[in-house]
Short mmCIF file of N, CA and C in Angstrom, two decimals:
data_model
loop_
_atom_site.label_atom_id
_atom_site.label_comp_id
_atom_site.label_asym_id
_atom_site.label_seq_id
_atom_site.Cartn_x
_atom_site.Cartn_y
_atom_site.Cartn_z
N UNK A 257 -24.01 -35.85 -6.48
CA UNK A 257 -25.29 -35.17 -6.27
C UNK A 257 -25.02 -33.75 -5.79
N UNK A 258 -25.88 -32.85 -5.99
CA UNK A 258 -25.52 -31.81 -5.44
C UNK A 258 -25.88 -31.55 -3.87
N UNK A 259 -25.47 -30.42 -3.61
CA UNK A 259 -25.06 -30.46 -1.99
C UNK A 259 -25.67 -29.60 -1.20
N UNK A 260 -26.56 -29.26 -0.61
CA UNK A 260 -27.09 -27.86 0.11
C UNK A 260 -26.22 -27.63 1.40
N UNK A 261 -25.62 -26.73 1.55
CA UNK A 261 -25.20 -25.91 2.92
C UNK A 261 -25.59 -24.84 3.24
N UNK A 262 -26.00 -24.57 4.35
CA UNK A 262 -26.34 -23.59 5.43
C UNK A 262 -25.80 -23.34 6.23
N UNK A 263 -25.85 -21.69 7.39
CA UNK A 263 -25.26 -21.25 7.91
C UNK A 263 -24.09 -21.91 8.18
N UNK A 264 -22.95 -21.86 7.62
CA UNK A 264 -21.43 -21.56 7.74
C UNK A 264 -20.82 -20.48 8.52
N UNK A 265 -19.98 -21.23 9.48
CA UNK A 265 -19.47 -20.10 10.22
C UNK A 265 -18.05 -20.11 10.46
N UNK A 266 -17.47 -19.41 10.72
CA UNK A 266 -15.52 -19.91 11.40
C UNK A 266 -15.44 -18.96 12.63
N UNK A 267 -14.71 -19.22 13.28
CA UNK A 267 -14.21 -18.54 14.77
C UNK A 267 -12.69 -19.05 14.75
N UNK A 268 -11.93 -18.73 15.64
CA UNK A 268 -10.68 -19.07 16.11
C UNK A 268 -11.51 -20.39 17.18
N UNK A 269 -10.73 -21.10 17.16
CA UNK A 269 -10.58 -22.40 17.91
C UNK A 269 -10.50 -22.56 19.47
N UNK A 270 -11.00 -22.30 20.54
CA UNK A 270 -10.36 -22.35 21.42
C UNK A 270 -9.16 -22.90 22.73
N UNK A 271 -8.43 -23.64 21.01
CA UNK A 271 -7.52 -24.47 21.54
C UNK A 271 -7.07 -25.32 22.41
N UNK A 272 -8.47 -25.83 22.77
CA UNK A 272 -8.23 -27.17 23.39
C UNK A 272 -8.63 -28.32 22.89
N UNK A 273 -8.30 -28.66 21.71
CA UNK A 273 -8.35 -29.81 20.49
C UNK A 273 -10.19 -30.21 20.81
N UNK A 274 -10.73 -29.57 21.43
CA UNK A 274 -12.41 -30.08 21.83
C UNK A 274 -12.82 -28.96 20.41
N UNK A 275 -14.56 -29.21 20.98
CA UNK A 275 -15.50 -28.47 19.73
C UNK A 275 -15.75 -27.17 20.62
N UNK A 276 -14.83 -26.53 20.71
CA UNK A 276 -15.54 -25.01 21.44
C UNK A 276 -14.66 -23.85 20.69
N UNK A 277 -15.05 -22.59 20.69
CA UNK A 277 -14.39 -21.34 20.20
C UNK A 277 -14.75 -20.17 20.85
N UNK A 278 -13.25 -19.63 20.45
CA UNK A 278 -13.01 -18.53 21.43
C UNK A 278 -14.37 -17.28 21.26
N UNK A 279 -14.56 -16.94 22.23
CA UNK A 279 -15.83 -15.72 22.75
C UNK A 279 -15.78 -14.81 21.91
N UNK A 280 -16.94 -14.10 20.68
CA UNK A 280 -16.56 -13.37 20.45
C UNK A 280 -15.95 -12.91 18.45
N UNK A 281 -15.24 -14.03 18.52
CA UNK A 281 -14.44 -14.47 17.52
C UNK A 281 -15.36 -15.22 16.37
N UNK A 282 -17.08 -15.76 17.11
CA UNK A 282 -17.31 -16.08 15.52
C UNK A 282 -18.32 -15.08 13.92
N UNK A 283 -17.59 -15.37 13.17
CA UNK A 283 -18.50 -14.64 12.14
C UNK A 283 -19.27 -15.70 11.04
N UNK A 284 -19.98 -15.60 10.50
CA UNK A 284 -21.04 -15.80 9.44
C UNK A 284 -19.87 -16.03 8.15
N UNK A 285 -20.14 -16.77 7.32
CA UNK A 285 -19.84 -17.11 6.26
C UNK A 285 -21.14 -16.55 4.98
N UNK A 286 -21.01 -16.05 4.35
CA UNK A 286 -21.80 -15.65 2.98
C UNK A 286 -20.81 -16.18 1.65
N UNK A 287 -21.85 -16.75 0.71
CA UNK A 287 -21.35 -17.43 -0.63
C UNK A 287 -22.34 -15.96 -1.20
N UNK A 288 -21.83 -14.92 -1.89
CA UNK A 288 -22.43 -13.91 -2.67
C UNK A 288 -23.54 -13.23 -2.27
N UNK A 289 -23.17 -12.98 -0.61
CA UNK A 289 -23.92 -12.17 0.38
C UNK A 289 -24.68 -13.42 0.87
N UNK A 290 -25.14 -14.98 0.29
CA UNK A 290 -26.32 -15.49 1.42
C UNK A 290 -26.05 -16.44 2.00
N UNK A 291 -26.36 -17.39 2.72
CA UNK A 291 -26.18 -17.61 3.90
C UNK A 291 -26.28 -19.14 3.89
N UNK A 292 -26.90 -19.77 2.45
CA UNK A 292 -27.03 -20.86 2.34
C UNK A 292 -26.88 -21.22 0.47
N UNK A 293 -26.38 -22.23 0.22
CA UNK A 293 -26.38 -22.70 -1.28
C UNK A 293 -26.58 -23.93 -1.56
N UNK A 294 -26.33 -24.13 -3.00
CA UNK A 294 -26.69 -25.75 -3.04
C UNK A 294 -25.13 -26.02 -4.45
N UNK A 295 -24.46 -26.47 -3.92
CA UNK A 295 -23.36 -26.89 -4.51
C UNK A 295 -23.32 -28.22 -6.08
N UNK A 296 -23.74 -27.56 -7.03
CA UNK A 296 -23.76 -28.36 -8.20
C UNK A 296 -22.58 -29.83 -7.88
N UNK A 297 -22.80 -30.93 -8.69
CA UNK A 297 -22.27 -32.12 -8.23
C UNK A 297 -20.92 -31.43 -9.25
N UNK A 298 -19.59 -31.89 -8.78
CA UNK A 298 -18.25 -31.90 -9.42
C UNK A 298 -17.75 -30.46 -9.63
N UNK A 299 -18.42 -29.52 -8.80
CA UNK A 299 -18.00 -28.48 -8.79
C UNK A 299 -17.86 -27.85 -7.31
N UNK A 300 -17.27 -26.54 -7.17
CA UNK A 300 -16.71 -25.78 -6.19
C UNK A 300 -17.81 -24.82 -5.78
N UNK A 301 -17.76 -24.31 -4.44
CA UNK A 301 -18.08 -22.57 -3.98
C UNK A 301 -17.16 -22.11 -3.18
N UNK A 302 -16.90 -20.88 -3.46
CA UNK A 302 -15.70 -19.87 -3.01
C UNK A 302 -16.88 -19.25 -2.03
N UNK A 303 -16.64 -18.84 -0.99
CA UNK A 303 -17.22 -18.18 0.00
C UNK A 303 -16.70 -16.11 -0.30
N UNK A 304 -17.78 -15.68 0.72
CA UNK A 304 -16.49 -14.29 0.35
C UNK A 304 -15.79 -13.96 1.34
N UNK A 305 -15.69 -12.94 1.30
CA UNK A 305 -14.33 -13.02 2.37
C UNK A 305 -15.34 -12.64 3.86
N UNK A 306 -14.09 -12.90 4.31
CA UNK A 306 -14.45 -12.48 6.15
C UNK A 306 -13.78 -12.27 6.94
N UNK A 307 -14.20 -10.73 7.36
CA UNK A 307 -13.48 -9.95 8.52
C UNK A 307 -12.86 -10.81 9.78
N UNK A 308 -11.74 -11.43 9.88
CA UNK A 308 -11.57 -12.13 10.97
C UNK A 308 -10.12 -12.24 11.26
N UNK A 309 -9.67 -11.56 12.32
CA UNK A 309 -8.18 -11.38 12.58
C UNK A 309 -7.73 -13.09 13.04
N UNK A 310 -6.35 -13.71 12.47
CA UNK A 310 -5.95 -14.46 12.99
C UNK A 310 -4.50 -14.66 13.60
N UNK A 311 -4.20 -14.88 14.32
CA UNK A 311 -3.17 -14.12 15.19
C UNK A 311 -2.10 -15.77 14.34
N UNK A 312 -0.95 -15.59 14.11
CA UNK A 312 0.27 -16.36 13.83
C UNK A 312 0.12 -17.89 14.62
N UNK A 313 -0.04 -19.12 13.70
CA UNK A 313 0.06 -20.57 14.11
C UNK A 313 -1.71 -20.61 14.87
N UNK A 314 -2.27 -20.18 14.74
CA UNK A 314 -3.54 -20.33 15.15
C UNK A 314 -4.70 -21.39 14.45
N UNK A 315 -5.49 -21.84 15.03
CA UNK A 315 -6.32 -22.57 14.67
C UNK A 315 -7.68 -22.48 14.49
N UNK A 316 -8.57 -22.35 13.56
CA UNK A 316 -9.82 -21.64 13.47
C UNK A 316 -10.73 -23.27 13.62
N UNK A 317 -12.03 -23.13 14.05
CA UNK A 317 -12.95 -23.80 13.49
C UNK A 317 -14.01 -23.29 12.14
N UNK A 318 -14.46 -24.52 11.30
CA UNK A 318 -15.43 -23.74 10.44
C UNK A 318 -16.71 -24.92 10.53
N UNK A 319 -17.59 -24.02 10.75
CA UNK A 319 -18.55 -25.06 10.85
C UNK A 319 -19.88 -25.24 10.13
N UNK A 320 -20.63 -25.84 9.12
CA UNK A 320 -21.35 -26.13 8.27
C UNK A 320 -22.63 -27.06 8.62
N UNK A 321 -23.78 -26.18 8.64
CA UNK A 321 -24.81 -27.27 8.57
C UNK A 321 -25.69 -27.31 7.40
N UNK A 322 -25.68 -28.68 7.42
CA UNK A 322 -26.63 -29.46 6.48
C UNK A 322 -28.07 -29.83 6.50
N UNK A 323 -29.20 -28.85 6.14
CA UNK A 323 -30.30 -28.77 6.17
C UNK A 323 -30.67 -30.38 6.24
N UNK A 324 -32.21 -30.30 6.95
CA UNK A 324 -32.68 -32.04 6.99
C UNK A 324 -33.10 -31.91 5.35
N UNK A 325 -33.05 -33.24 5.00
CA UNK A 325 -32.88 -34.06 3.46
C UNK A 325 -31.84 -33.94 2.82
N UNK A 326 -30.24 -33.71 3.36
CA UNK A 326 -29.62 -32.98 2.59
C UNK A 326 -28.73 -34.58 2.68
N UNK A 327 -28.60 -34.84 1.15
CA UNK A 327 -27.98 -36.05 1.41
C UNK A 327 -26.38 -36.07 1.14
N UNK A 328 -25.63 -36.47 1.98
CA UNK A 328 -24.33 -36.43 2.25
C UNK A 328 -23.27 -37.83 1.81
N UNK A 329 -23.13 -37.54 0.86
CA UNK A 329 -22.87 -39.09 0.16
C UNK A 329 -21.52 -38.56 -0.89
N UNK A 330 -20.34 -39.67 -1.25
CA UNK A 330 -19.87 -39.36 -1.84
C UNK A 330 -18.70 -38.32 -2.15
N UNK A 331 -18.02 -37.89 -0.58
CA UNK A 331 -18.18 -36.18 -0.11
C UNK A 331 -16.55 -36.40 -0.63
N UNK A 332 -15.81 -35.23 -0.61
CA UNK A 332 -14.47 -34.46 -0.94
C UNK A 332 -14.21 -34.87 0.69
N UNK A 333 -13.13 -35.06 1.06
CA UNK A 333 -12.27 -35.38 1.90
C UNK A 333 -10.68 -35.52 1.93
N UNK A 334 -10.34 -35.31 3.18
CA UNK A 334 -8.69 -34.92 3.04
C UNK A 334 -8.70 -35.98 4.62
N UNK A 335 -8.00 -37.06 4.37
CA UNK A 335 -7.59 -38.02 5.00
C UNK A 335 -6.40 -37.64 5.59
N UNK A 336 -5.47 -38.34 6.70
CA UNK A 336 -4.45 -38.22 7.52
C UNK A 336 -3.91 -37.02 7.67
N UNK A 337 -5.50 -36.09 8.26
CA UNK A 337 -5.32 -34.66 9.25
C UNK A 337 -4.15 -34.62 9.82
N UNK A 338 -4.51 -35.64 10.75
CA UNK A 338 -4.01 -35.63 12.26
C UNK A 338 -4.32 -34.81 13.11
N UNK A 339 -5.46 -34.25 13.23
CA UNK A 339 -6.47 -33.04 13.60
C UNK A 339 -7.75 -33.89 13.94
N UNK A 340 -8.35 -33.51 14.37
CA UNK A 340 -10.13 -34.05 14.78
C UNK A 340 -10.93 -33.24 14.51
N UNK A 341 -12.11 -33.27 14.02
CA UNK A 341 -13.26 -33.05 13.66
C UNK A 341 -14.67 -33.30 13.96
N UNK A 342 -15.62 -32.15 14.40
CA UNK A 342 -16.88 -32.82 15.34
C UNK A 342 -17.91 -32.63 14.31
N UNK A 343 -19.14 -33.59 14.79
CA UNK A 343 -19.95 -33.85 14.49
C UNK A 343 -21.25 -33.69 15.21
N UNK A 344 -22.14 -33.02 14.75
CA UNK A 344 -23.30 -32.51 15.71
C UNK A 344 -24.93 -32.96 14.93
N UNK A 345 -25.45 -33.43 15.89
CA UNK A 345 -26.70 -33.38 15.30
C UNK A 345 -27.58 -31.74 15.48
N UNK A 346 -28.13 -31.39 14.38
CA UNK A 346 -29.24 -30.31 14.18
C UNK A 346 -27.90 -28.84 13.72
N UNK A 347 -28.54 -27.93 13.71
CA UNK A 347 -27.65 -26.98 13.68
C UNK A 347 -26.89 -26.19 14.60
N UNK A 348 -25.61 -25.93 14.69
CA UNK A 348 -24.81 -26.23 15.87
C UNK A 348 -23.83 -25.26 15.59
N UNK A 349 -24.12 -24.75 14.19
CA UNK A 349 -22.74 -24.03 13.35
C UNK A 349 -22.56 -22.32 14.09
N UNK A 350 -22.78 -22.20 14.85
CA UNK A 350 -22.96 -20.76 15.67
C UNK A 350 -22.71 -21.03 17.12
N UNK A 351 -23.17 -22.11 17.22
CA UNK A 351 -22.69 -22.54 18.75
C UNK A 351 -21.03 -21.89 18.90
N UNK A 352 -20.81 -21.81 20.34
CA UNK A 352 -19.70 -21.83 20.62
C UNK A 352 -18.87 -23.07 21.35
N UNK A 353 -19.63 -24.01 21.60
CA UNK A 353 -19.52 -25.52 22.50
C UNK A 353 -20.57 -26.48 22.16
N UNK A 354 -20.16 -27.41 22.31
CA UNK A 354 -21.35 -27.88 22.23
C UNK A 354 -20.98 -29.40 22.78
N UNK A 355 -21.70 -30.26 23.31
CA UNK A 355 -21.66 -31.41 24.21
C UNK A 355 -22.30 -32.66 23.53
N UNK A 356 -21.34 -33.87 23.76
CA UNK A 356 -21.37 -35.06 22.80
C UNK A 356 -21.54 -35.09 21.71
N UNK A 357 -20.11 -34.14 20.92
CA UNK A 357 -20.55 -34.77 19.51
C UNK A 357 -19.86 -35.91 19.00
N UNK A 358 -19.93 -36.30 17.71
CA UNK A 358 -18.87 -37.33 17.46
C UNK A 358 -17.73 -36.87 16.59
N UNK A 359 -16.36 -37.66 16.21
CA UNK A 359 -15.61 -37.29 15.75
C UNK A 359 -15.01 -38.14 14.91
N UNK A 360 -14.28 -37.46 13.88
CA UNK A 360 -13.29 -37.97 12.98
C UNK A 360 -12.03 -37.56 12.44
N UNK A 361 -11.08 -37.79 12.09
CA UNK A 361 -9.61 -37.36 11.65
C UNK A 361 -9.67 -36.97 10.77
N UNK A 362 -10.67 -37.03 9.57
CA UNK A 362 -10.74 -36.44 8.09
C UNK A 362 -11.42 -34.70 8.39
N UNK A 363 -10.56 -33.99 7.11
CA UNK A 363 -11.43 -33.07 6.97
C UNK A 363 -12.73 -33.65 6.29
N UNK A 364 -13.73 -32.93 5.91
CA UNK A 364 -14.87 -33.60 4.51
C UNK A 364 -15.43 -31.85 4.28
N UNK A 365 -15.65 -31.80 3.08
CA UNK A 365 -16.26 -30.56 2.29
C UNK A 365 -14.90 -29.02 2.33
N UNK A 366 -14.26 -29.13 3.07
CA UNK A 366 -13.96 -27.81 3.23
C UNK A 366 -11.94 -28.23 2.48
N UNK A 367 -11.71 -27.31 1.21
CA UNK A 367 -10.92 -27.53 0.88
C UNK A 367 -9.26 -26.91 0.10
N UNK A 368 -10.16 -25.48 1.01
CA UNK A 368 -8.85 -24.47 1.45
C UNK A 368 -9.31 -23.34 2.19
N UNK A 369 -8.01 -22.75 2.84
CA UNK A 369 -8.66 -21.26 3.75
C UNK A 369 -7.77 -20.29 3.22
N UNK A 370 -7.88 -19.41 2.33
CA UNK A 370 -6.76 -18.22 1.96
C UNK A 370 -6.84 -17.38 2.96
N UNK A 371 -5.46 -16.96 3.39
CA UNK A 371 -5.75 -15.79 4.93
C UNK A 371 -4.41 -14.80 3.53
N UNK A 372 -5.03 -13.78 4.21
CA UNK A 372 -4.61 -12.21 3.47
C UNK A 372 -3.71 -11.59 5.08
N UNK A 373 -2.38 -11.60 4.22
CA UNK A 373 -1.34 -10.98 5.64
C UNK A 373 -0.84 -9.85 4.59
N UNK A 374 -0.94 -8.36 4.92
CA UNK A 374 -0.53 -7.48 3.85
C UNK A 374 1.34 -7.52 4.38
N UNK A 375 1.56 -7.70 5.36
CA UNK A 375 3.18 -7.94 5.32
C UNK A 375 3.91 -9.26 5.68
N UNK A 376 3.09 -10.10 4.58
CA UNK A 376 4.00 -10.99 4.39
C UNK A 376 4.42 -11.05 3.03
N UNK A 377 5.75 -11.18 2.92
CA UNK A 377 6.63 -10.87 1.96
C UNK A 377 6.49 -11.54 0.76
N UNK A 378 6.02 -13.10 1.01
CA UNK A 378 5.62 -13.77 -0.27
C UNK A 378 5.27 -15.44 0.62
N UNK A 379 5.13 -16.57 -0.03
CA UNK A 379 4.81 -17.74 0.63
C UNK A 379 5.59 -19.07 -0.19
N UNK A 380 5.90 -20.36 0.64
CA UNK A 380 6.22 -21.07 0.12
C UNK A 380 5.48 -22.42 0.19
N UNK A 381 5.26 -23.19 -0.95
CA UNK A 381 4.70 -23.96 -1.24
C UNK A 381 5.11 -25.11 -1.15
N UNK A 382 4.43 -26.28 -0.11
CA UNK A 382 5.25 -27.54 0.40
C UNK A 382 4.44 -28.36 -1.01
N UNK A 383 4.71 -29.10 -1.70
CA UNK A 383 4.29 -29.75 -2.59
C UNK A 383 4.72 -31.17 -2.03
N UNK A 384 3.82 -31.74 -1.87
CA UNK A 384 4.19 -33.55 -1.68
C UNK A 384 2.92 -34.32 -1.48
N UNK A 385 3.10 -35.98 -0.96
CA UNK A 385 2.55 -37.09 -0.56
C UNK A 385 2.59 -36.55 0.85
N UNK A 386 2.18 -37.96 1.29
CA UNK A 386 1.87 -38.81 2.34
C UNK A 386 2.30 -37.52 3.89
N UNK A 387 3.64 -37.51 3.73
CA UNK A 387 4.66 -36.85 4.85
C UNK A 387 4.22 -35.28 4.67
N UNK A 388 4.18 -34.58 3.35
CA UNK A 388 4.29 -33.64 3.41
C UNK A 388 2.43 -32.94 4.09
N UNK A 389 1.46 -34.02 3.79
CA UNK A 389 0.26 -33.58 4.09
C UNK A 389 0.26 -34.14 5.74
N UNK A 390 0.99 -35.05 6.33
CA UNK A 390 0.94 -34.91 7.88
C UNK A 390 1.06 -36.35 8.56
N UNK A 391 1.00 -37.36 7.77
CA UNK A 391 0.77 -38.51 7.96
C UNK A 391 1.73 -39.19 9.06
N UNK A 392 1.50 -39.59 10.01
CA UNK A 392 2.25 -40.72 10.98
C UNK A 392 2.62 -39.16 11.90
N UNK A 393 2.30 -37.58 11.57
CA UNK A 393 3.25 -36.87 12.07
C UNK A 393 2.34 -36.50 13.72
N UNK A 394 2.50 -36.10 14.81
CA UNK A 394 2.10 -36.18 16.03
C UNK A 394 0.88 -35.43 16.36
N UNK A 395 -0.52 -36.67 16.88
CA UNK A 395 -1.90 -36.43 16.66
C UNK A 395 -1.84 -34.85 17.20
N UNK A 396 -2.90 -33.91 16.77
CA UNK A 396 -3.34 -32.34 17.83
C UNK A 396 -2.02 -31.94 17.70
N UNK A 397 -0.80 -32.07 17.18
CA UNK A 397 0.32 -31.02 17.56
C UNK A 397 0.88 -30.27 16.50
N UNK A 398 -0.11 -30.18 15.64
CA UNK A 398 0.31 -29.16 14.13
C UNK A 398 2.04 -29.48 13.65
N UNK A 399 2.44 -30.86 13.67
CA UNK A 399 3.65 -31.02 13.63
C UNK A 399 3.99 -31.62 12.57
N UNK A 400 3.30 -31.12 11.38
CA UNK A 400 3.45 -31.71 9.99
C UNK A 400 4.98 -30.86 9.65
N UNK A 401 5.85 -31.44 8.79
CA UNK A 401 7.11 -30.52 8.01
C UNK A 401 7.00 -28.95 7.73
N UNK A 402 5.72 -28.90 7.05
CA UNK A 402 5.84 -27.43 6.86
C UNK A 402 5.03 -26.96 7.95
N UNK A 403 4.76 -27.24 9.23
CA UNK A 403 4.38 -26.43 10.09
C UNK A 403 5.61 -26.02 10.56
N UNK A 404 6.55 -27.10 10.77
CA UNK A 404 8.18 -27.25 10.82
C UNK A 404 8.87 -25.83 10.10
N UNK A 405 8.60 -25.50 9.18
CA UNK A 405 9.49 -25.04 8.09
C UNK A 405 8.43 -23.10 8.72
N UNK A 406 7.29 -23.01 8.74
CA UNK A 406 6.55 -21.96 9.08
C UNK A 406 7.21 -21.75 11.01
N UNK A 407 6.89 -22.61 11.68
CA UNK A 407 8.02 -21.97 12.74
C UNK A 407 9.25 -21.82 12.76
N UNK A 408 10.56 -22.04 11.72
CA UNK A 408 11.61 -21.73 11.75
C UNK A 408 11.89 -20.29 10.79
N UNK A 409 10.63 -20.35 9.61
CA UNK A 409 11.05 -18.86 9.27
C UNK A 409 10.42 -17.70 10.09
N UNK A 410 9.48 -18.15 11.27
CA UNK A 410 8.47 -17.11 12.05
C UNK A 410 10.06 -16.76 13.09
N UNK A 411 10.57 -17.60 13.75
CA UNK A 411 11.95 -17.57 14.34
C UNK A 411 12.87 -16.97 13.70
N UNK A 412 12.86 -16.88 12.24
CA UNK A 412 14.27 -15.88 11.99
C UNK A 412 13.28 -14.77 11.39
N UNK A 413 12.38 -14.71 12.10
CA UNK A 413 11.70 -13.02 11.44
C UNK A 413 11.30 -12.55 9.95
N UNK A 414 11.59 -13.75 9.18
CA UNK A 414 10.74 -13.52 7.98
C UNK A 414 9.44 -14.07 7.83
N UNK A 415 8.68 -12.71 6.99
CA UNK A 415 7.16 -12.74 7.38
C UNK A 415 7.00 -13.52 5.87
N UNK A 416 6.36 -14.38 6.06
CA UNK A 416 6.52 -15.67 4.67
C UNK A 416 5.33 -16.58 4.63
N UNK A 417 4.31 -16.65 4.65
CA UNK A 417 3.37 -17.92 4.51
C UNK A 417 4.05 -19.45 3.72
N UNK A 418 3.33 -19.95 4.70
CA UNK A 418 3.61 -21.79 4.61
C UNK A 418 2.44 -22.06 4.06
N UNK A 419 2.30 -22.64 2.88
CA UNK A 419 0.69 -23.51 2.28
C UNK A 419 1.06 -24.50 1.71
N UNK A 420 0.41 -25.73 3.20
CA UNK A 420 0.72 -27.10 3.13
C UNK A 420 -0.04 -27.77 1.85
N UNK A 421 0.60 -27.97 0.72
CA UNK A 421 -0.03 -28.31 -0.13
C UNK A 421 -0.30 -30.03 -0.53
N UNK A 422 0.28 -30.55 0.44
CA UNK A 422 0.10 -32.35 0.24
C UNK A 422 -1.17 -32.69 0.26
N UNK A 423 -0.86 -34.09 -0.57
CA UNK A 423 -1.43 -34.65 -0.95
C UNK A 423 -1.42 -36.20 -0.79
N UNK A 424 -2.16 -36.91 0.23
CA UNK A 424 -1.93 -38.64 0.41
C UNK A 424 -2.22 -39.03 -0.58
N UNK A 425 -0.81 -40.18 -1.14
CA UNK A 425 -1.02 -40.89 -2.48
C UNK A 425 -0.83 -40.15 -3.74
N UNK A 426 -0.18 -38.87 -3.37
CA UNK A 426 0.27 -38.18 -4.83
C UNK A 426 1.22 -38.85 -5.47
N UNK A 427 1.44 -38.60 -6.69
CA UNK A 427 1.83 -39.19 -7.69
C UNK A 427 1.70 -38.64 -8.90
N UNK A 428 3.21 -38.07 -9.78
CA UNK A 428 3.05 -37.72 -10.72
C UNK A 428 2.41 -38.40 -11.61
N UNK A 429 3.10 -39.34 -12.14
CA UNK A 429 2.98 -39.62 -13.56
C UNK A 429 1.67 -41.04 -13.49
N UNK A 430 1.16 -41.32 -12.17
CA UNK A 430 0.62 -42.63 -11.87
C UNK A 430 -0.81 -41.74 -11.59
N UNK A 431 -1.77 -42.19 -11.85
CA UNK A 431 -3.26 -42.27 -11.40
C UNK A 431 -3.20 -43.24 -10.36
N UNK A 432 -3.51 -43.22 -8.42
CA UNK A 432 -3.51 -43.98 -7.81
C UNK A 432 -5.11 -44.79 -7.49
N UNK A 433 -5.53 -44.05 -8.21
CA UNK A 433 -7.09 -44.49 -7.78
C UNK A 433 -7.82 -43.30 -7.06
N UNK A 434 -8.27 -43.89 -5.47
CA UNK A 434 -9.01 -43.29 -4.94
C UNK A 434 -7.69 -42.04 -4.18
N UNK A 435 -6.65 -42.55 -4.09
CA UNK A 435 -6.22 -41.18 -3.19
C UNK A 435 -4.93 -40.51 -4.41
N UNK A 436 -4.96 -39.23 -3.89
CA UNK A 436 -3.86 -38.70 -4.75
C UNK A 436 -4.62 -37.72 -6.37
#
C-alpha cells in the first residue's frame, strides 16, 4: 500500500542509546522542497540533501511521523541492528526527548544515509550476511566488523568511508524467502 510521511527530521543523537538529541543539531528533512509525501507501494523516496555536520563514528537520529490513517503494514525493515529504536505516539519528530516511548531492534522505513566527506579519499564496501550486518555483535556498541575495519583505518589516518552493506540471510545464488 502506499505510505504517507510527514515531517521528517535527523539531529545527531545524543548518545545515550535513549530517544533524545543533541541541542541545536536538528534539521527538517524535505523530499523536493516539502515536508510530507505519500510513497507509491514497491517503490523508493530519496530525500534532499541536508545541511548537517557529522563529526567521525557519530550517531544521528531520524525521525518520521505518520499522519493519523496512515496505515503501516507490510513495512521494509532491517533486522539484527543491534541498535534500538523509539516509538512515539502523535508527532514527536522535532522533539528533542521525549518520555515513554516504546522500542525495537529493527530499523523499519529508513534504508540508507549517504554522508558527503569532500576528503575522504574513497570508501570500502563490507558486502555480506548475518556477521557482516551486526548480528550476535555487542547490543549499543557500534561493534559490527566494519565498524571494526572504519576504526582501524580512522587510526592509521586514512580518510576512507566504511558502508556496512550486509545483509541477514544473504545469499547468492539461493532466494531465502523472507530475509536476504
Amino acid at each position: 500500500a502506499p505510505l504517507r510521511i510527514a515531517d521528517v527530521h535527523i539531529a545527531l543523537s545524543a548518545g545515550n542509546n535513549g530517544p533524545s538529541t543533541v541541542t541545536g543539531s536538528d534539521r527538517a528533512v524535505t523530499f523536493q522542497g516539502n515536508t510530507s509525501l505519500t510513497i507509491p507501494a514497491g517503490t523508493e523516496a530519496i530525500s534532499d540533501s541536508v545541511d548537517l555536520a557529522l563529526p567521525a563514528f557519530s550517531d544521528v537520529a531520524v525521525s518520521v511521523y505518520f499522519p493519523s490513517g496512515t496505515a503501516v503494514v507490510d513495512t521494509t525493515y532491517h533486522q539484527f541492528t543491534e541498535e534500538v529504536n523509539f516509538f512515539a505516539t502523535g508527532d514527536v519528530s522535532a522533539a528533542q526527548t521525549f518520555s515513554s516511548p516504546q522500542s525495537d531492534t529493527d530499523y523499519y522505513f529508513l534504508t540508507g544515509l549517504d554522508v558527503q566527506a569532500p576528503a575522504v579519499l574513497g570508501s570500502v564496501v563490507a558486502f555480506g550476511a548475518s556477521l557482516t550486518d551486526g548480528f550476535n555483535s555487542t547490543f549499543l556498541a557500534n561493534t559490527r566488523w566494519p565498524n571494526d575495519v572504519a576504526r582501524r583505518l580512522a587510526a592509521a589516518d586514512l580518510a576512507a568511508g566504511v558502508l556496512d552493506d550486509g545483509l541477514s540471510g544473504a545469499k547468492l545464488l539461493i532466494d531465502s524467502g523472507d530475509l536476504g
